[in-house]
mmCIF file of C-alpha atoms and ligand atoms in Angstrom:
data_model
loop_
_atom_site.group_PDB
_atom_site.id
_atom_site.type_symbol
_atom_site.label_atom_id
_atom_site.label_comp_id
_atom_site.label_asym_id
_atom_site.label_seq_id
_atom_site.Cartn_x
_atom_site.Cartn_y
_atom_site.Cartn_z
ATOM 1 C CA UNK A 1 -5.746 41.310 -31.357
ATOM 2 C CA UNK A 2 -9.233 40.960 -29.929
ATOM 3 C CA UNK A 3 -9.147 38.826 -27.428
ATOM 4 C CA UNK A 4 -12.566 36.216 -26.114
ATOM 5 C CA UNK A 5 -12.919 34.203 -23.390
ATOM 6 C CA UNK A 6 -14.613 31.191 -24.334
ATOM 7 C CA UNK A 7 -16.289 29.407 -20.690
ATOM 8 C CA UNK A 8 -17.433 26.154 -21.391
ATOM 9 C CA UNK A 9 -20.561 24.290 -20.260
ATOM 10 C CA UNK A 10 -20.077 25.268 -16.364
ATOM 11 C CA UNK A 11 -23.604 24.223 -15.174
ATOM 12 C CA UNK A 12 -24.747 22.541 -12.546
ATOM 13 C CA UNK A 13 -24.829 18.681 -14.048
ATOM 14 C CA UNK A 14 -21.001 18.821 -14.477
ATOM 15 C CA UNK A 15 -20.570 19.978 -11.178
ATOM 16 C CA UNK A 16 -20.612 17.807 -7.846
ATOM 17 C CA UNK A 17 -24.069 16.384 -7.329
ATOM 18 C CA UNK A 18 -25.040 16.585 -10.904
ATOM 19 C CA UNK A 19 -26.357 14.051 -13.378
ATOM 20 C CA UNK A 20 -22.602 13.970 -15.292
ATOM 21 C CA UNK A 21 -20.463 15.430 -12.514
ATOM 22 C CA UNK A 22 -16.654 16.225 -13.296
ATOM 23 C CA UNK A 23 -14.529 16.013 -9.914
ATOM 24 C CA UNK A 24 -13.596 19.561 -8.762
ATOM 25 C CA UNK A 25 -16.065 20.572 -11.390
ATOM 26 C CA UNK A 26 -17.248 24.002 -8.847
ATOM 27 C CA UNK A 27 -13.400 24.389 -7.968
ATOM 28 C CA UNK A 28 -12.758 25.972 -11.356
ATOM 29 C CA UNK A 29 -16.021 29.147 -10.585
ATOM 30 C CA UNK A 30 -13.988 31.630 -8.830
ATOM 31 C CA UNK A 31 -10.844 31.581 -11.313
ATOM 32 C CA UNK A 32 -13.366 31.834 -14.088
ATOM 33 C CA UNK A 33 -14.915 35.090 -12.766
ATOM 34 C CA UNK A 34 -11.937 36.752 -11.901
ATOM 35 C CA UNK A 35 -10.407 36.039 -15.436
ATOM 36 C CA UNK A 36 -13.269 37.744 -17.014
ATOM 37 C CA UNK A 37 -12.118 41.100 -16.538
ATOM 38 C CA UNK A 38 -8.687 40.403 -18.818
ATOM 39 C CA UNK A 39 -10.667 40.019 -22.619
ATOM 40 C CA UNK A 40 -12.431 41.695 -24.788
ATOM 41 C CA UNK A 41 -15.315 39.551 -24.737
ATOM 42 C CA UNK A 42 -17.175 36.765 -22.742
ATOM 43 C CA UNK A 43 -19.043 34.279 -24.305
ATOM 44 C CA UNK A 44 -20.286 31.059 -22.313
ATOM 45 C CA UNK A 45 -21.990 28.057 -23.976
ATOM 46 C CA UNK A 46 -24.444 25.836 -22.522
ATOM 47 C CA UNK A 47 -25.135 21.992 -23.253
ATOM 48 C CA UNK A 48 -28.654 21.968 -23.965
ATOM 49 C CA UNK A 49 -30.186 18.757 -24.588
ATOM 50 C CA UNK A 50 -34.135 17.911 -25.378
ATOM 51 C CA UNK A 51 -35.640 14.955 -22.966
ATOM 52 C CA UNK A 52 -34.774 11.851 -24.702
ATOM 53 C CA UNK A 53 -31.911 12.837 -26.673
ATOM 54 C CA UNK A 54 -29.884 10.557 -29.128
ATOM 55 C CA UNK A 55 -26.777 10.773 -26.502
ATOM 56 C CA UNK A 56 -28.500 9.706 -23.769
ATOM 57 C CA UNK A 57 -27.982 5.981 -22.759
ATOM 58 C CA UNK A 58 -31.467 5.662 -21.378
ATOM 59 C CA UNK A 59 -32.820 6.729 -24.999
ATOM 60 C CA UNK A 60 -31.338 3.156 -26.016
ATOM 61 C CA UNK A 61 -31.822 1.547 -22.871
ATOM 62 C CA UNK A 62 -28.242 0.877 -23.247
ATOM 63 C CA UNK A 63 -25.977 1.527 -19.776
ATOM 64 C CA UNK A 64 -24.412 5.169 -19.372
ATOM 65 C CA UNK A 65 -20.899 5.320 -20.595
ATOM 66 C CA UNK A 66 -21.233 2.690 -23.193
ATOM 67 C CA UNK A 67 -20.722 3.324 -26.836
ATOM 68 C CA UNK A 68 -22.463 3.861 -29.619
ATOM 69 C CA UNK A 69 -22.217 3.637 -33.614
ATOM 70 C CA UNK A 70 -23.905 7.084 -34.683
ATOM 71 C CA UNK A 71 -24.637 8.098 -38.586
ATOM 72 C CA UNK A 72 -21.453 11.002 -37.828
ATOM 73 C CA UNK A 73 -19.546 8.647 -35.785
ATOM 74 C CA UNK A 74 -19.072 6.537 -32.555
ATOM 75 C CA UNK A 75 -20.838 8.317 -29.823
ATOM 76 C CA UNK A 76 -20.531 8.015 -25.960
ATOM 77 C CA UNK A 77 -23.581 7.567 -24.247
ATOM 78 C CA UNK A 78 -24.041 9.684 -21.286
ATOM 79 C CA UNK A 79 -26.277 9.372 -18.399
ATOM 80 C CA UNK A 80 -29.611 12.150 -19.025
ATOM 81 C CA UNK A 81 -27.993 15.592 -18.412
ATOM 82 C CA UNK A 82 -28.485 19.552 -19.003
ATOM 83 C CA UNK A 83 -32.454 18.867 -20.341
ATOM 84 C CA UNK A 84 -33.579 22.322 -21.891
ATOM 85 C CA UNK A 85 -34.969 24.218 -18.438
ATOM 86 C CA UNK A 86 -33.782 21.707 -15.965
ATOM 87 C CA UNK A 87 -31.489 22.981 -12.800
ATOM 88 C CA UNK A 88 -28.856 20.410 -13.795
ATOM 89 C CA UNK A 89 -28.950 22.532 -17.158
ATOM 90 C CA UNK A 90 -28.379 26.169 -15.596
ATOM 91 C CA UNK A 91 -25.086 27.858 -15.123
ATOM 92 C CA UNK A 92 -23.557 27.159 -11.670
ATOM 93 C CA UNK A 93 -24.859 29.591 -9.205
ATOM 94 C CA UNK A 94 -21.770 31.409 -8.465
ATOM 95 C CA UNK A 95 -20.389 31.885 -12.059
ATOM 96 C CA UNK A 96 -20.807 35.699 -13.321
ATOM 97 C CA UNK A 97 -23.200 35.097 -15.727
ATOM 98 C CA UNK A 98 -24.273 38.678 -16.014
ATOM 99 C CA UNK A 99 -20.288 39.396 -17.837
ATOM 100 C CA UNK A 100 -21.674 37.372 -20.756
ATOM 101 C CA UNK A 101 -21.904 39.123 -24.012
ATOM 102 C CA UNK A 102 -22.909 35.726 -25.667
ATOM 103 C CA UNK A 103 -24.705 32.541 -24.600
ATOM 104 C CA UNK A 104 -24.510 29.947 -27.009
ATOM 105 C CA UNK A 105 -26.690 26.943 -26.575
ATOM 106 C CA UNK A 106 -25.579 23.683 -28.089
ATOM 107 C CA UNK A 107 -26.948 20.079 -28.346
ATOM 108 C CA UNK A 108 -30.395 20.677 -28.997
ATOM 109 C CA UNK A 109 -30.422 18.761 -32.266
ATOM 110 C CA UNK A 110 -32.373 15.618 -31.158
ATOM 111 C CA UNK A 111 -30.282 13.647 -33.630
ATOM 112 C CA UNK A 112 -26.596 15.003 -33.145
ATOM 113 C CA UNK A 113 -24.634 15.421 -29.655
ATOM 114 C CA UNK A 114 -22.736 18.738 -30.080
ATOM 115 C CA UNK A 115 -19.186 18.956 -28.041
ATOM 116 C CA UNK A 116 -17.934 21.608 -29.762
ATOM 117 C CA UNK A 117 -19.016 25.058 -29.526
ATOM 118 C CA UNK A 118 -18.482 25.485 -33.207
ATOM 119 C CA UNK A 119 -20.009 22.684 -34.697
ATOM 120 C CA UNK A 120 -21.992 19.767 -34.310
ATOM 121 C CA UNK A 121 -20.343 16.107 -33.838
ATOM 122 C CA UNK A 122 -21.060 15.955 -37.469
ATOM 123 C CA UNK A 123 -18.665 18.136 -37.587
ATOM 124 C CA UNK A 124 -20.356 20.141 -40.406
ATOM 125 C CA UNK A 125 -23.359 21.406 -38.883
ATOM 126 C CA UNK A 126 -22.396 25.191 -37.389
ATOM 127 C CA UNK A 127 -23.986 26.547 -34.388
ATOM 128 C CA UNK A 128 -22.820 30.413 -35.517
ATOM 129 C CA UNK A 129 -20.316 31.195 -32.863
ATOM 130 C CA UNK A 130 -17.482 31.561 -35.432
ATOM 131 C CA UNK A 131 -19.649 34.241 -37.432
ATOM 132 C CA UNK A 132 -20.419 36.106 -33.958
ATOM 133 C CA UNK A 133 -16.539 35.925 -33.558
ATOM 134 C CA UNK A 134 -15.501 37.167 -37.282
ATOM 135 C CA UNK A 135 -18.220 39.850 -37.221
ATOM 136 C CA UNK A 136 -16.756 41.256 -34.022
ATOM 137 C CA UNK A 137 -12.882 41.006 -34.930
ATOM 138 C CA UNK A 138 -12.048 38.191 -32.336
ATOM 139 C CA UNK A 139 -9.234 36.717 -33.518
ATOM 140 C CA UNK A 140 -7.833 35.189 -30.869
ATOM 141 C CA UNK A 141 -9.499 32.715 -28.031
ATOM 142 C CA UNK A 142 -9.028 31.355 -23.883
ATOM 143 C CA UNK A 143 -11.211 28.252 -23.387
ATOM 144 C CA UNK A 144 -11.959 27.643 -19.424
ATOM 145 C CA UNK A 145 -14.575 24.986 -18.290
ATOM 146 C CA UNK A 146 -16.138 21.944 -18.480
ATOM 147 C CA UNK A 147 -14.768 18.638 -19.844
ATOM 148 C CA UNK A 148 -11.445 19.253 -20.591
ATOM 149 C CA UNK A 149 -11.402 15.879 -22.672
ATOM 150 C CA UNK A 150 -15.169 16.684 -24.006
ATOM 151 C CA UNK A 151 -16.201 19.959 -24.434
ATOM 152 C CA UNK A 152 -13.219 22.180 -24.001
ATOM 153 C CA UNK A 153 -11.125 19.563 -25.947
ATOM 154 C CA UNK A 154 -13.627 19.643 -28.943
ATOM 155 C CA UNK A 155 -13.835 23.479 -29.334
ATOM 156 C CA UNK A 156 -10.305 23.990 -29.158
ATOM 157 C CA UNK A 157 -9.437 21.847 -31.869
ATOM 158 C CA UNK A 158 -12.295 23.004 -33.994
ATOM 159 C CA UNK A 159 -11.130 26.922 -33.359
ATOM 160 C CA UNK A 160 -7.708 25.972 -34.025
ATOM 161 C CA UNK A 161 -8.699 24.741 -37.254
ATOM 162 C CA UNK A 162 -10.449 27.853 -38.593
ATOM 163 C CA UNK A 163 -7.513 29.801 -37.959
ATOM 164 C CA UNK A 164 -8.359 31.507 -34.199
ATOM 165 C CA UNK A 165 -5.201 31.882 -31.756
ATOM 166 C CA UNK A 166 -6.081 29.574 -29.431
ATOM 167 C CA UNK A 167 -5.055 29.076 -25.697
ATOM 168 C CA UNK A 168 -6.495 26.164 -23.172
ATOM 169 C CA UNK A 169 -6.284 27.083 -19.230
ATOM 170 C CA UNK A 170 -5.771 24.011 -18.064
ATOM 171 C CA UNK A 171 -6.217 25.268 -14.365
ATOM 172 C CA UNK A 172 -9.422 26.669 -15.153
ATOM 173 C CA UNK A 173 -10.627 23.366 -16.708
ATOM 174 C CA UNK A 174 -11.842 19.670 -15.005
ATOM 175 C CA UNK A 175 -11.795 16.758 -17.005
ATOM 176 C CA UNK A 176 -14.194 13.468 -17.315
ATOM 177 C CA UNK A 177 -11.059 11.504 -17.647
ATOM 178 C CA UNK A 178 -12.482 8.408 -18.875
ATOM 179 C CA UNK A 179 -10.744 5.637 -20.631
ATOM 180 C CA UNK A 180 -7.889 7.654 -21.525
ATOM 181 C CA UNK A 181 -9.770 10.398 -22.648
ATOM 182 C CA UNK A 182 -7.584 13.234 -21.254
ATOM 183 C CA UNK A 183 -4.249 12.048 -22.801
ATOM 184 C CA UNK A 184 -5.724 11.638 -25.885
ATOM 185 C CA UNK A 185 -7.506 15.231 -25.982
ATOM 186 C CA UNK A 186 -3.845 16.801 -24.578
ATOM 187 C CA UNK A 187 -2.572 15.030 -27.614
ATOM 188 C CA UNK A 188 -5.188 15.871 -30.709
ATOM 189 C CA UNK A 189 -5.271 19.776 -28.567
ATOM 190 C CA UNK A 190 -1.097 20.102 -29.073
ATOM 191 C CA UNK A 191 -0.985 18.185 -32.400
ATOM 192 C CA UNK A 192 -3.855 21.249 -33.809
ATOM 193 C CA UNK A 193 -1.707 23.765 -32.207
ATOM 194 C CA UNK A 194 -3.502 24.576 -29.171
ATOM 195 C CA UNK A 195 -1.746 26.532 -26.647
ATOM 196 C CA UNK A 196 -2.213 24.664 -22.998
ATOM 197 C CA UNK A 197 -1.080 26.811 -19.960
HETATM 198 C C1 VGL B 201 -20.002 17.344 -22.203
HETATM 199 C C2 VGL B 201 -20.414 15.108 -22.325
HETATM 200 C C3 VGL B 201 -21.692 15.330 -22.760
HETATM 201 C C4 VGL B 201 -19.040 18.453 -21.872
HETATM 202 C C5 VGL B 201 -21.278 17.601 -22.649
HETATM 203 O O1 VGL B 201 -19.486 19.577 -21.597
HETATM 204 O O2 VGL B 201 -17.815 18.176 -21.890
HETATM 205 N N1 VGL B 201 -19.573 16.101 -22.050
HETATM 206 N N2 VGL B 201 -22.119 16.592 -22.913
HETATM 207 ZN ZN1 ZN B 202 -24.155 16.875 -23.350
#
């Protein structure tokens, strides 16, 4: 089997001091490096919002954290984070980012928040990773990063469902944790037959 690592959204808003920050958020950067070196590939994705963006609270002048009915669904609104070109929106500093062999940006439709590195939260709109993955033979996938309940949660269950192998670090992840958020995305990960370890 070919085997990717898959590092989620590890930029400098989820981490301590950012606009979205995930406790422990940095703890997770030296792990990730080091782990690098076991797979075939390394692909990283990074949330990648325009100013103003539909997921945004202040976009609705609504208050962060609240939700919100969305044509694809209800949507969380989230304080402003990773804008296109912002520091909040680069990779933390100490995370190898030269190991990539694929950055995929996500989140830049204006309209649609995008968890998952696969699709859109329409769930039907791709962003291409799983044709970079096909065309290269990865069959099988380790997600590391940031949210375990957002993010990481969202692309696990999504790779699981097109048929990828699919294993979740669990100490190589931080979660948002909010309003029972974790539970439930242990729960949807194991019921789509994703591997937590
Ligand atoms: C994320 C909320 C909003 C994540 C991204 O990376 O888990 N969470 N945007
Ligand atoms: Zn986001």
């Amino acid at each position: 089997m070919t085997h990717a690592l898959l590092v989620i959204d590890v930029q400098n808003d989820f981490c301590p001091g950012g606009a979205l920050a995930v406790a422990e958020g940095d703890a997770i950067v030296p792990g990730i490096n080091a782990a690098m070196n076991d797979f075939d590939a390394v692909i990283l994705t990074q949330d990648w919002h325009p100013a103003g963006h539909s997921s945004f609270a202040s976009t609705h002048e609504a208050e962060p954290m609240s939700m919100m009915q969305m044509p694809y669904g209800p949507q969380v609104l989230w304080p402003d984070h990773c804008i296109q070109g912002s520091t909040g929106a680069q990779f933390h500093p100490d995370l190898t980012v030269d190991r990539a062999n694929l950055i995929i940006r996500k989140g830049f439709n204006p309209e649609i928040d995008s968890y998952s590195a696969f699709f859109e939260n329409d769930h039907t709109t791709p962003t291409g990773l799983e044709g970079y993955l096909r065309t290269r033979g990865i069959d099988r996938l380790t997600l590391v990063g940031l949210a375990t309940d957002f993010c990481v949660n969202y692309s696990a269950v999504d790779a699981a469902r097109l048929g990828f192998d699919v294993a979740v670090r669990l100490d190589l992840c931080r979660a948002i944790d909010f309003d029972g958020s974790l539970d439930a995305a242990k729960a949807g990960m194991t019921a789509a037959g994703v591997v937590m370890r």
